PDB file of C-alpha atoms in Angstrom:
ATOM      1  CA  MET A  20     -83.604  82.992  30.422  1.00  0.00           C
ATOM      2  CA  ALA A  21     -81.262  85.714  31.620  1.00  0.00           C
ATOM      3  CA  ALA A  22     -78.304  83.680  30.490  1.00  0.00           C
ATOM      4  CA  ASN A  23     -79.488  83.947  26.893  1.00  0.00           C
ATOM      5  CA  ASN A  24     -78.918  87.733  26.917  1.00  0.00           C
ATOM      6  CA  ARG A  25     -75.221  87.527  27.839  1.00  0.00           C
ATOM      7  CA  ARG A  26     -72.650  87.914  25.006  1.00  0.00           C
ATOM      8  CA  MET A  27     -70.170  85.047  24.788  1.00  0.00           C
ATOM      9  CA  SER A  28     -66.873  86.978  24.578  1.00  0.00           C
ATOM     10  CA  GLY A  29     -63.667  85.179  23.772  1.00  0.00           C
ATOM     11  CA  LYS A  30     -65.400  82.065  22.444  1.00  0.00           C
ATOM     12  CA  LYS A  31     -66.079  80.889  18.937  1.00  0.00           C
ATOM     13  CA  GLY A  32     -69.571  80.174  17.672  1.00  0.00           C
ATOM     14  CA  ALA A  33     -72.794  81.943  16.853  1.00  0.00           C
ATOM     15  CA  GLN A  34     -73.993  84.881  18.929  1.00  0.00           C
ATOM     16  CA  VAL A  35     -77.484  86.025  19.751  1.00  0.00           C
ATOM     17  CA  GLY A  36     -78.941  88.106  16.952  1.00  0.00           C
ATOM     18  CA  SER A  37     -76.609  86.798  14.172  1.00  0.00           C
ATOM     19  CA  GLY A  38     -79.356  87.432  11.611  1.00  0.00           C
ATOM     20  CA  GLY A  39     -78.740  84.210   9.735  1.00  0.00           C
ATOM     21  CA  GLN A  40     -75.059  84.859   8.992  1.00  0.00           C
ATOM     22  CA  ARG A  41     -74.197  81.279   9.853  1.00  0.00           C
ATOM     23  CA  ARG A  42     -76.868  79.968   7.521  1.00  0.00           C
ATOM     24  CA  ARG A  43     -75.685  82.166   4.602  1.00  0.00           C
ATOM     25  CA  GLY A  44     -72.091  81.134   5.272  1.00  0.00           C
ATOM     26  CA  LEU A  45     -73.022  77.556   4.462  1.00  0.00           C
ATOM     27  CA  GLU A  46     -74.353  78.460   0.987  1.00  0.00           C
ATOM     28  CA  GLY A  47     -72.331  77.343  -2.071  1.00  0.00           C
ATOM     29  CA  LYS A  48     -70.072  79.828  -3.933  1.00  0.00           C
ATOM     30  CA  GLY A  49     -70.197  78.245  -7.389  1.00  0.00           C
ATOM     31  CA  PRO A  50     -67.692  76.058  -9.239  1.00  0.00           C
ATOM     32  CA  THR A  51     -63.981  76.331  -8.503  1.00  0.00           C
ATOM     33  CA  PRO A  52     -62.271  78.534 -11.153  1.00  0.00           C
ATOM     34  CA  PRO A  53     -59.401  77.108 -13.262  1.00  0.00           C
ATOM     35  CA  ALA A  54     -55.959  77.043 -11.669  1.00  0.00           C
ATOM     36  CA  GLU A  55     -54.752  79.850 -14.005  1.00  0.00           C
ATOM     37  CA  MET A  56     -57.384  82.191 -12.572  1.00  0.00           C
ATOM     38  CA  ARG A  57     -56.927  81.368  -8.854  1.00  0.00           C
ATOM     39  CA  LYS A  58     -54.819  83.997  -7.130  1.00  0.00           C
ATOM     40  CA  GLY A  59     -51.758  82.496  -5.497  1.00  0.00           C
ATOM     41  CA  HIS A  60     -51.801  79.301  -7.531  1.00  0.00           C
ATOM     42  CA  LYS A  61     -48.551  78.379  -9.299  1.00  0.00           C
ATOM     43  CA  LYS A  62     -50.184  78.315 -12.757  1.00  0.00           C
ATOM     44  CA  ASN A  63     -51.711  81.761 -12.120  1.00  0.00           C
ATOM     45  CA  ARG A  64     -48.290  83.210 -11.216  1.00  0.00           C
ATOM     46  CA  VAL A  65     -46.696  81.701 -14.325  1.00  0.00           C
ATOM     47  CA  ALA A  66     -49.440  83.085 -16.614  1.00  0.00           C
ATOM     48  CA  ASN A  67     -49.228  86.547 -15.056  1.00  0.00           C
ATOM     49  CA  ALA A  68     -45.438  86.623 -15.352  1.00  0.00           C
ATOM     50  CA  LYS A  69     -45.679  85.857 -19.071  1.00  0.00           C
ATOM     51  CA  ALA A  70     -48.351  88.468 -19.734  1.00  0.00           C
ATOM     52  CA  LYS A  71     -46.524  91.211 -17.805  1.00  0.00           C
ATOM     53  CA  GLN A  72     -43.683  91.040 -20.307  1.00  0.00           C
ATOM     54  CA  THR A  73     -45.772  93.194 -22.682  1.00  0.00           C
ATOM     55  CA  VAL A  74     -46.845  96.023 -20.389  1.00  0.00           C
ATOM     56  CA  ARG A  75     -46.421  99.198 -22.441  1.00  0.00           C
ATOM     57  CA  ARG A  76     -43.366 101.140 -21.321  1.00  0.00           C
ATOM     58  CA  PRO A  77     -41.589 104.117 -22.900  1.00  0.00           C
ATOM     59  CA  ALA A  78     -38.752 102.934 -25.093  1.00  0.00           C
ATOM     60  CA  PRO A  79     -35.267 104.458 -24.949  1.00  0.00           C
ATOM     61  CA  ARG A  80     -34.758 107.358 -27.330  1.00  0.00           C
ATOM     62  CA  GLY A  81     -32.149 107.395 -30.057  1.00  0.00           C
ATOM     63  CA  ARG A  82     -31.128 110.082 -32.551  1.00  0.00           C
ATOM     64  CA  GLY A  83     -34.568 110.231 -34.111  1.00  0.00           C
ATOM     65  CA  GLY A  84     -36.442 108.886 -31.120  1.00  0.00           C
ATOM     66  CA  ARG A  85     -38.621 105.851 -30.611  1.00  0.00           C
ATOM     67  CA  SER A  86     -42.321 105.417 -29.999  1.00  0.00           C
ATOM     68  CA  THR A  87     -43.787 103.189 -27.292  1.00  0.00           C
ATOM     69  CA  SER A  88     -44.982  99.674 -27.967  1.00  0.00           C
ATOM     70  CA  GLU A  89     -48.631  99.394 -28.981  1.00  0.00           C
ATOM     71  CA  LEU A  90     -51.372  96.811 -28.554  1.00  0.00           C
ATOM     72  CA  VAL A  91     -53.786  95.858 -31.342  1.00  0.00           C
ATOM     73  CA  VAL A  92     -56.943  94.502 -29.765  1.00  0.00           C
ATOM     74  CA  GLY A  93     -59.739  92.287 -31.137  1.00  0.00           C
ATOM     75  CA  ARG A  94     -59.998  89.382 -33.558  1.00  0.00           C
ATOM     76  CA  ASN A  95     -60.605  91.339 -36.772  1.00  0.00           C
ATOM     77  CA  PRO A  96     -58.045  94.127 -36.049  1.00  0.00           C
ATOM     78  CA  VAL A  97     -55.384  91.558 -35.102  1.00  0.00           C
ATOM     79  CA  PHE A  98     -56.038  89.478 -38.211  1.00  0.00           C
ATOM     80  CA  GLU A  99     -55.951  92.528 -40.498  1.00  0.00           C
ATOM     81  CA  ALA A 100     -52.735  93.825 -38.897  1.00  0.00           C
ATOM     82  CA  LEU A 101     -51.042  90.476 -39.440  1.00  0.00           C
ATOM     83  CA  ARG A 102     -52.333  90.258 -43.014  1.00  0.00           C
ATOM     84  CA  GLU A 103     -51.045  93.765 -43.858  1.00  0.00           C
ATOM     85  CA  GLY A 104     -47.583  93.024 -42.521  1.00  0.00           C
ATOM     86  CA  VAL A 105     -47.701  95.304 -39.475  1.00  0.00           C
ATOM     87  CA  PRO A 106     -44.562  94.534 -37.403  1.00  0.00           C
ATOM     88  CA  ALA A 107     -45.334  92.475 -34.315  1.00  0.00           C
ATOM     89  CA  THR A 108     -43.399  90.823 -31.524  1.00  0.00           C
ATOM     90  CA  THR A 109     -46.006  88.852 -29.565  1.00  0.00           C
ATOM     91  CA  LEU A 110     -49.502  87.485 -30.155  1.00  0.00           C
ATOM     92  CA  TYR A 111     -51.398  86.895 -26.901  1.00  0.00           C
ATOM     93  CA  VAL A 112     -54.152  84.311 -27.020  1.00  0.00           C
ATOM     94  CA  GLN A 113     -56.666  83.897 -24.228  1.00  0.00           C
ATOM     95  CA  GLN A 114     -56.611  80.526 -22.518  1.00  0.00           C
ATOM     96  CA  PHE A 115     -59.588  78.306 -23.348  1.00  0.00           C
ATOM     97  CA  ILE A 116     -60.571  80.651 -26.191  1.00  0.00           C
ATOM     98  CA  ASP A 117     -63.430  79.799 -28.532  1.00  0.00           C
ATOM     99  CA  ASN A 118     -61.329  78.774 -31.523  1.00  0.00           C
ATOM    100  CA  ASP A 119     -63.317  80.217 -34.434  1.00  0.00           C
ATOM    101  CA  GLU A 120     -62.160  80.749 -38.036  1.00  0.00           C
ATOM    102  CA  ARG A 121     -60.724  84.226 -37.440  1.00  0.00           C
ATOM    103  CA  VAL A 122     -58.653  83.007 -34.481  1.00  0.00           C
ATOM    104  CA  ARG A 123     -57.286  80.115 -36.538  1.00  0.00           C
ATOM    105  CA  GLU A 124     -56.409  82.466 -39.422  1.00  0.00           C
ATOM    106  CA  ALA A 125     -54.598  84.880 -37.090  1.00  0.00           C
ATOM    107  CA  LEU A 126     -52.580  82.052 -35.555  1.00  0.00           C
ATOM    108  CA  GLN A 127     -51.708  80.720 -39.006  1.00  0.00           C
ATOM    109  CA  LEU A 128     -50.534  84.142 -40.230  1.00  0.00           C
ATOM    110  CA  ALA A 129     -48.404  84.646 -37.119  1.00  0.00           C
ATOM    111  CA  ALA A 130     -46.807  81.218 -37.592  1.00  0.00           C
ATOM    112  CA  GLU A 131     -46.144  81.810 -41.304  1.00  0.00           C
ATOM    113  CA  ARG A 132     -44.482  85.195 -40.738  1.00  0.00           C
ATOM    114  CA  GLY A 133     -42.123  83.885 -38.102  1.00  0.00           C
ATOM    115  CA  GLY A 134     -40.474  85.885 -35.353  1.00  0.00           C
ATOM    116  CA  ILE A 135     -43.769  86.416 -33.505  1.00  0.00           C
ATOM    117  CA  ASN A 136     -44.023  84.864 -30.053  1.00  0.00           C
ATOM    118  CA  LEU A 137     -47.288  83.051 -29.297  1.00  0.00           C
ATOM    119  CA  MET A 138     -48.290  83.250 -25.648  1.00  0.00           C
ATOM    120  CA  GLU A 139     -51.349  82.206 -23.673  1.00  0.00           C
ATOM    121  CA  ALA A 140     -52.736  84.403 -20.917  1.00  0.00           C
ATOM    122  CA  PRO A 141     -55.845  84.231 -18.721  1.00  0.00           C
ATOM    123  CA  ARG A 142     -58.704  86.565 -19.570  1.00  0.00           C
ATOM    124  CA  PRO A 143     -58.258  88.757 -16.439  1.00  0.00           C
ATOM    125  CA  GLU A 144     -54.678  89.504 -17.467  1.00  0.00           C
ATOM    126  CA  LEU A 145     -55.702  90.430 -21.013  1.00  0.00           C
ATOM    127  CA  ASP A 146     -58.393  92.669 -19.522  1.00  0.00           C
ATOM    128  CA  ARG A 147     -55.722  94.415 -17.456  1.00  0.00           C
ATOM    129  CA  MET A 148     -53.314  94.795 -20.385  1.00  0.00           C
ATOM    130  CA  THR A 149     -55.997  96.355 -22.600  1.00  0.00           C
ATOM    131  CA  ASN A 150     -57.614  98.502 -19.880  1.00  0.00           C
ATOM    132  CA  GLY A 151     -60.850  96.580 -20.207  1.00  0.00           C
ATOM    133  CA  LEU A 152     -61.247  96.837 -23.996  1.00  0.00           C
ATOM    134  CA  ASN A 153     -63.161  94.134 -25.843  1.00  0.00           C
ATOM    135  CA  HIS A 154     -60.110  92.119 -26.921  1.00  0.00           C
ATOM    136  CA  GLN A 155     -62.116  88.980 -27.815  1.00  0.00           C
ATOM    137  CA  GLY A 156     -59.205  86.861 -26.679  1.00  0.00           C
ATOM    138  CA  LEU A 157     -56.574  88.193 -29.131  1.00  0.00           C
ATOM    139  CA  VAL A 158     -53.991  90.915 -28.418  1.00  0.00           C
ATOM    140  CA  LEU A 159     -51.067  91.760 -30.729  1.00  0.00           C
ATOM    141  CA  GLN A 160     -48.048  93.712 -29.530  1.00  0.00           C
ATOM    142  CA  VAL A 161     -46.476  96.112 -32.047  1.00  0.00           C
ATOM    143  CA  PRO A 162     -42.848  97.068 -31.271  1.00  0.00           C
ATOM    144  CA  PRO A 163     -41.672 100.682 -30.908  1.00  0.00           C
ATOM    145  CA  TYR A 164     -41.113 102.447 -34.233  1.00  0.00           C
ATOM    146  CA  GLU A 165     -37.558 103.606 -34.907  1.00  0.00           C
ATOM    147  CA  TYR A 166     -37.859 107.200 -36.116  1.00  0.00           C
ATOM    148  CA  ALA A 167     -35.175 108.767 -38.287  1.00  0.00           C
ATOM    149  CA  HIS A 168     -33.784 112.266 -37.734  1.00  0.00           C
ATOM    150  CA  PRO A 169     -34.916 114.979 -40.209  1.00  0.00           C
ATOM    151  CA  GLU A 170     -31.328 115.522 -41.371  1.00  0.00           C
ATOM    152  CA  ASP A 171     -31.036 111.822 -42.258  1.00  0.00           C
ATOM    153  CA  LEU A 172     -33.649 112.124 -45.016  1.00  0.00           C
ATOM    154  CA  ALA A 173     -31.696 114.740 -46.950  1.00  0.00           C
ATOM    155  CA  ALA A 174     -28.441 112.872 -46.336  1.00  0.00           C
ATOM    156  CA  ASP A 175     -29.923 109.643 -47.741  1.00  0.00           C
ATOM    157  CA  ALA A 176     -31.023 111.483 -50.901  1.00  0.00           C
ATOM    158  CA  ALA A 177     -27.509 112.906 -51.327  1.00  0.00           C
ATOM    159  CA  ASP A 178     -26.025 109.432 -50.927  1.00  0.00           C
ATOM    160  CA  GLN A 179     -28.239 108.297 -53.808  1.00  0.00           C
ATOM    161  CA  GLY A 180     -27.184 111.252 -55.944  1.00  0.00           C
ATOM    162  CA  GLU A 181     -30.728 112.656 -56.007  1.00  0.00           C
ATOM    163  CA  ASP A 182     -32.378 115.922 -55.062  1.00  0.00           C
ATOM    164  CA  PRO A 183     -34.443 115.281 -51.931  1.00  0.00           C
ATOM    165  CA  ILE A 184     -38.236 115.156 -52.025  1.00  0.00           C
ATOM    166  CA  ILE A 185     -39.528 115.224 -48.457  1.00  0.00           C
ATOM    167  CA  VAL A 186     -43.036 115.677 -47.078  1.00  0.00           C
ATOM    168  CA  ALA A 187     -43.510 117.389 -43.692  1.00  0.00           C
ATOM    169  CA  LEU A 188     -46.857 117.169 -41.880  1.00  0.00           C
ATOM    170  CA  ASP A 189     -48.051 120.072 -39.728  1.00  0.00           C
ATOM    171  CA  GLY A 190     -50.891 119.314 -37.321  1.00  0.00           C
ATOM    172  CA  VAL A 191     -51.983 116.068 -39.007  1.00  0.00           C
ATOM    173  CA  THR A 192     -53.280 113.850 -36.199  1.00  0.00           C
ATOM    174  CA  ASP A 193     -54.921 110.945 -38.060  1.00  0.00           C
ATOM    175  CA  PRO A 194     -52.512 107.977 -38.357  1.00  0.00           C
ATOM    176  CA  ARG A 195     -54.340 106.854 -41.505  1.00  0.00           C
ATOM    177  CA  ASN A 196     -53.430 110.137 -43.207  1.00  0.00           C
ATOM    178  CA  LEU A 197     -49.809 109.618 -42.190  1.00  0.00           C
ATOM    179  CA  GLY A 198     -49.899 106.101 -43.634  1.00  0.00           C
ATOM    180  CA  ALA A 199     -51.399 107.394 -46.884  1.00  0.00           C
ATOM    181  CA  VAL A 200     -48.670 110.054 -47.178  1.00  0.00           C
ATOM    182  CA  VAL A 201     -45.961 107.448 -46.589  1.00  0.00           C
ATOM    183  CA  ARG A 202     -47.489 105.344 -49.352  1.00  0.00           C
ATOM    184  CA  SER A 203     -47.534 108.307 -51.779  1.00  0.00           C
ATOM    185  CA  VAL A 204     -43.945 109.270 -50.938  1.00  0.00           C
ATOM    186  CA  SER A 205     -42.868 105.730 -51.714  1.00  0.00           C
ATOM    187  CA  ALA A 206     -44.883 105.596 -54.949  1.00  0.00           C
ATOM    188  CA  PHE A 207     -43.426 108.832 -56.365  1.00  0.00           C
ATOM    189  CA  GLY A 208     -39.793 108.357 -55.380  1.00  0.00           C
ATOM    190  CA  GLY A 209     -39.729 110.558 -52.296  1.00  0.00           C
ATOM    191  CA  HIS A 210     -37.150 110.237 -49.547  1.00  0.00           C
ATOM    192  CA  GLY A 211     -39.219 110.337 -46.381  1.00  0.00           C
ATOM    193  CA  VAL A 212     -41.763 112.039 -44.153  1.00  0.00           C
ATOM    194  CA  VAL A 213     -41.237 114.400 -41.212  1.00  0.00           C
ATOM    195  CA  VAL A 214     -43.744 114.661 -38.358  1.00  0.00           C
ATOM    196  CA  PRO A 215     -43.620 116.824 -35.209  1.00  0.00           C
ATOM    197  CA  GLU A 216     -42.944 115.099 -31.928  1.00  0.00           C
ATOM    198  CA  ARG A 217     -46.078 116.510 -30.260  1.00  0.00           C
ATOM    199  CA  ARG A 218     -49.708 116.862 -31.259  1.00  0.00           C
ATOM    200  CA  ALA A 219     -49.217 114.823 -34.404  1.00  0.00           C
ATOM    201  CA  ALA A 220     -49.891 111.348 -35.729  1.00  0.00           C
ATOM    202  CA  GLY A 221     -47.161 108.768 -35.219  1.00  0.00           C
ATOM    203  CA  MET A 222     -46.339 105.427 -36.773  1.00  0.00           C
ATOM    204  CA  THR A 223     -49.014 103.369 -35.073  1.00  0.00           C
ATOM    205  CA  ALA A 224     -50.460 100.076 -36.291  1.00  0.00           C
ATOM    206  CA  GLY A 225     -53.120 102.078 -38.154  1.00  0.00           C
ATOM    207  CA  ALA A 226     -50.463 104.076 -40.024  1.00  0.00           C
ATOM    208  CA  TRP A 227     -48.556 100.900 -40.888  1.00  0.00           C
ATOM    209  CA  LYS A 228     -51.708  99.297 -42.222  1.00  0.00           C
ATOM    210  CA  THR A 229     -52.660 102.289 -44.413  1.00  0.00           C
ATOM    211  CA  SER A 230     -49.138 102.483 -45.818  1.00  0.00           C
ATOM    212  CA  ALA A 231     -49.701  98.995 -47.298  1.00  0.00           C
ATOM    213  CA  GLY A 232     -46.226  97.859 -46.334  1.00  0.00           C
ATOM    214  CA  THR A 233     -44.357 100.862 -47.781  1.00  0.00           C
ATOM    215  CA  ALA A 234     -43.453 102.063 -44.268  1.00  0.00           C
ATOM    216  CA  ALA A 235     -40.867  99.290 -44.238  1.00  0.00           C
ATOM    217  CA  ARG A 236     -38.811 101.109 -46.887  1.00  0.00           C
ATOM    218  CA  THR A 237     -39.834 104.786 -46.512  1.00  0.00           C
ATOM    219  CA  PRO A 238     -38.381 106.429 -43.381  1.00  0.00           C
ATOM    220  CA  VAL A 239     -40.409 108.654 -41.082  1.00  0.00           C
ATOM    221  CA  ALA A 240     -38.467 111.258 -39.099  1.00  0.00           C
ATOM    222  CA  ARG A 241     -39.650 113.025 -35.987  1.00  0.00           C
ATOM    223  CA  ALA A 242     -38.778 116.662 -35.288  1.00  0.00           C
ATOM    224  CA  THR A 243     -38.734 118.174 -31.817  1.00  0.00           C
ATOM    225  CA  ASN A 244     -39.623 121.524 -33.430  1.00  0.00           C
ATOM    226  CA  LEU A 245     -40.987 121.449 -36.987  1.00  0.00           C
ATOM    227  CA  THR A 246     -40.232 125.125 -37.688  1.00  0.00           C
ATOM    228  CA  ARG A 247     -36.571 124.704 -36.769  1.00  0.00           C
ATOM    229  CA  ALA A 248     -36.360 121.552 -38.874  1.00  0.00           C
ATOM    230  CA  LEU A 249     -37.696 123.465 -41.889  1.00  0.00           C
ATOM    231  CA  GLU A 250     -35.236 126.309 -41.313  1.00  0.00           C
ATOM    232  CA  SER A 251     -32.427 123.760 -41.229  1.00  0.00           C
ATOM    233  CA  TYR A 252     -33.587 122.367 -44.573  1.00  0.00           C
ATOM    234  CA  LYS A 253     -33.581 125.885 -46.034  1.00  0.00           C
ATOM    235  CA  LYS A 254     -30.019 126.480 -44.880  1.00  0.00           C
ATOM    236  CA  ALA A 255     -29.075 123.271 -46.692  1.00  0.00           C
ATOM    237  CA  GLY A 256     -30.436 124.703 -49.949  1.00  0.00           C
ATOM    238  CA  ILE A 257     -33.775 122.894 -49.968  1.00  0.00           C
ATOM    239  CA  THR A 258     -36.878 124.857 -50.976  1.00  0.00           C
ATOM    240  CA  VAL A 259     -39.754 124.655 -48.502  1.00  0.00           C
ATOM    241  CA  VAL A 260     -43.210 124.678 -50.123  1.00  0.00           C
ATOM    242  CA  GLY A 261     -46.349 124.923 -48.007  1.00  0.00           C
ATOM    243  CA  LEU A 262     -49.783 123.912 -49.295  1.00  0.00           C
ATOM    244  CA  ALA A 263     -52.518 126.433 -48.565  1.00  0.00           C
ATOM    245  CA  ALA A 264     -55.979 127.025 -50.019  1.00  0.00           C
ATOM    246  CA  ASP A 265     -55.166 130.754 -50.338  1.00  0.00           C
ATOM    247  CA  GLY A 266     -51.602 130.244 -51.579  1.00  0.00           C
ATOM    248  CA  GLU A 267     -50.058 132.922 -53.777  1.00  0.00           C
ATOM    249  CA  VAL A 268     -48.705 130.454 -56.350  1.00  0.00           C
ATOM    250  CA  GLU A 269     -50.678 127.831 -58.265  1.00  0.00           C
ATOM    251  CA  LEU A 270     -49.184 124.340 -58.280  1.00  0.00           C
ATOM    252  CA  GLY A 271     -48.604 124.207 -62.049  1.00  0.00           C
ATOM    253  CA  GLU A 272     -46.565 127.415 -61.946  1.00  0.00           C
ATOM    254  CA  LEU A 273     -44.100 126.314 -59.268  1.00  0.00           C
ATOM    255  CA  GLU A 274     -40.730 125.633 -60.901  1.00  0.00           C
ATOM    256  CA  ALA A 275     -39.126 124.770 -57.562  1.00  0.00           C
ATOM    257  CA  LEU A 276     -40.700 121.299 -57.646  1.00  0.00           C
ATOM    258  CA  GLY A 277     -38.034 120.263 -60.135  1.00  0.00           C
ATOM    259  CA  GLY A 278     -35.262 120.637 -57.521  1.00  0.00           C
ATOM    260  CA  PRO A 279     -34.671 119.775 -53.853  1.00  0.00           C
ATOM    261  CA  VAL A 280     -37.923 120.401 -52.045  1.00  0.00           C
ATOM    262  CA  VAL A 281     -39.806 119.896 -48.805  1.00  0.00           C
ATOM    263  CA  ILE A 282     -43.587 119.817 -49.240  1.00  0.00           C
ATOM    264  CA  VAL A 283     -45.416 120.915 -46.081  1.00  0.00           C
ATOM    265  CA  VAL A 284     -49.003 119.717 -45.645  1.00  0.00           C
ATOM    266  CA  GLY A 285     -51.263 121.054 -42.896  1.00  0.00           C
ATOM    267  CA  SER A 286     -54.398 119.615 -41.360  1.00  0.00           C
ATOM    268  CA  GLU A 287     -57.589 119.588 -43.406  1.00  0.00           C
ATOM    269  CA  GLY A 288     -59.390 121.869 -40.980  1.00  0.00           C
ATOM    270  CA  LYS A 289     -56.775 124.403 -39.812  1.00  0.00           C
ATOM    271  CA  GLY A 290     -54.200 124.220 -42.589  1.00  0.00           C
ATOM    272  CA  LEU A 291     -50.659 125.386 -41.847  1.00  0.00           C
ATOM    273  CA  SER A 292     -49.853 126.875 -38.461  1.00  0.00           C
ATOM    274  CA  ARG A 293     -48.727 130.507 -38.485  1.00  0.00           C
ATOM    275  CA  LEU A 294     -45.029 129.940 -37.777  1.00  0.00           C
ATOM    276  CA  VAL A 295     -44.749 127.084 -40.252  1.00  0.00           C
ATOM    277  CA  GLY A 296     -46.533 129.125 -42.925  1.00  0.00           C
ATOM    278  CA  GLU A 297     -44.157 132.042 -42.402  1.00  0.00           C
ATOM    279  CA  THR A 298     -41.152 129.735 -42.712  1.00  0.00           C
ATOM    280  CA  CYS A 299     -42.177 128.423 -46.145  1.00  0.00           C
ATOM    281  CA  ASP A 300     -40.489 129.873 -49.241  1.00  0.00           C
ATOM    282  CA  TYR A 301     -43.734 129.491 -51.209  1.00  0.00           C
ATOM    283  CA  ARG A 302     -47.366 129.003 -50.267  1.00  0.00           C
ATOM    284  CA  VAL A 303     -48.956 126.965 -53.040  1.00  0.00           C
ATOM    285  CA  ARG A 304     -52.573 126.224 -53.851  1.00  0.00           C
ATOM    286  CA  ILE A 305     -53.918 123.190 -55.707  1.00  0.00           C
ATOM    287  CA  PRO A 306     -56.510 124.221 -58.319  1.00  0.00           C
ATOM    288  CA  MET A 307     -59.862 122.546 -57.621  1.00  0.00           C
ATOM    289  CA  PRO A 308     -62.367 123.399 -60.376  1.00  0.00           C
ATOM    290  CA  GLY A 309     -64.956 121.157 -58.722  1.00  0.00           C
ATOM    291  CA  GLY A 310     -65.348 123.657 -55.901  1.00  0.00           C
ATOM    292  CA  ALA A 311     -64.138 121.577 -52.950  1.00  0.00           C
ATOM    293  CA  GLU A 312     -62.770 123.712 -50.131  1.00  0.00           C
ATOM    294  CA  SER A 313     -59.950 121.381 -49.096  1.00  0.00           C
ATOM    295  CA  LEU A 314     -58.347 117.966 -49.506  1.00  0.00           C
ATOM    296  CA  ASN A 315     -57.142 115.639 -46.811  1.00  0.00           C
ATOM    297  CA  ALA A 316     -53.415 115.380 -46.232  1.00  0.00           C
ATOM    298  CA  GLY A 317     -52.975 112.077 -48.036  1.00  0.00           C
ATOM    299  CA  VAL A 318     -54.675 113.238 -51.246  1.00  0.00           C
ATOM    300  CA  ALA A 319     -53.001 116.678 -51.269  1.00  0.00           C
ATOM    301  CA  ALA A 320     -49.543 115.204 -50.773  1.00  0.00           C
ATOM    302  CA  GLY A 321     -50.140 112.657 -53.527  1.00  0.00           C
ATOM    303  CA  ILE A 322     -51.068 115.352 -56.058  1.00  0.00           C
ATOM    304  CA  VAL A 323     -47.984 117.476 -55.364  1.00  0.00           C
ATOM    305  CA  LEU A 324     -45.671 114.459 -55.287  1.00  0.00           C
ATOM    306  CA  TYR A 325     -46.979 113.367 -58.664  1.00  0.00           C
ATOM    307  CA  GLU A 326     -46.286 116.832 -60.108  1.00  0.00           C
ATOM    308  CA  ALA A 327     -42.774 116.818 -58.657  1.00  0.00           C
ATOM    309  CA  ALA A 328     -42.067 113.331 -60.043  1.00  0.00           C
ATOM    310  CA  ARG A 329     -43.438 114.365 -63.479  1.00  0.00           C
ATOM    311  CA  ARG A 330     -41.114 117.357 -63.678  1.00  0.00           C
ATOM    312  CA  ARG A 331     -38.075 115.312 -62.711  1.00  0.00           C
ATOM    313  CA  ALA A 332     -38.873 112.640 -65.270  1.00  0.00           C
TER     314      ALA A 332
END
């Protein structure tokens, strides 16, 4: 009996007091996963190499700067982005996906547009790319947006023999508002939109979608410092008009809208920042007989752009 209490060092096999580890080690571990999901397998390495091509990285900056690439995630968002003409480089489709109607429609739109790569990737890789978001097996990569420089907008207007109409956004952080402003600028013959580089909405997939395709022909410029950009416009002979609920001039009385003008729109909550407000030549209010305290950036810009276009006509 004493021999049973000795530990068997240096030899393989069960030891006294194993607690059933050997028995549990014989239990099944479930079905073998597909080759694409088995770490170290050739098909898994190939799938991962393809998916890693779309990891979001900062893009090189040009004169106006570039954004980073963006991922649109989920079956409905991907379908709507493709339907609205949002630029895209790659559509990632999960391997062995449940091929429902929305998936088929997204694949058809991507094929019809052309220039969009279709790639399969295992679910774990899509989970990693999207930081665990509910991608539902579809991920669309939107390329970096090529921003113009603020000076380019005025130069383009001069090339066309027109007085510039430019909208600058101060503290507007909702991409949908930016998209709506781009759409209004395009509708009323404007020459572009200026946004600050920091703490401001950029040309994301949401902004593209709200612009209803007009972002393809209406440039958006990004300014490192919005105040300095406005001062540069003033030196070039362009009147800077800021919209403010307590503005000293009512919109209908502003004759400057008939000439070269930059219309500055602040956020709905805070309005214009102090430095930007002080830089403006005029602070203008939009009459609102209905009693509303403020308008969102897209609506306010549309009203002033319409008045400017009416005067020029």
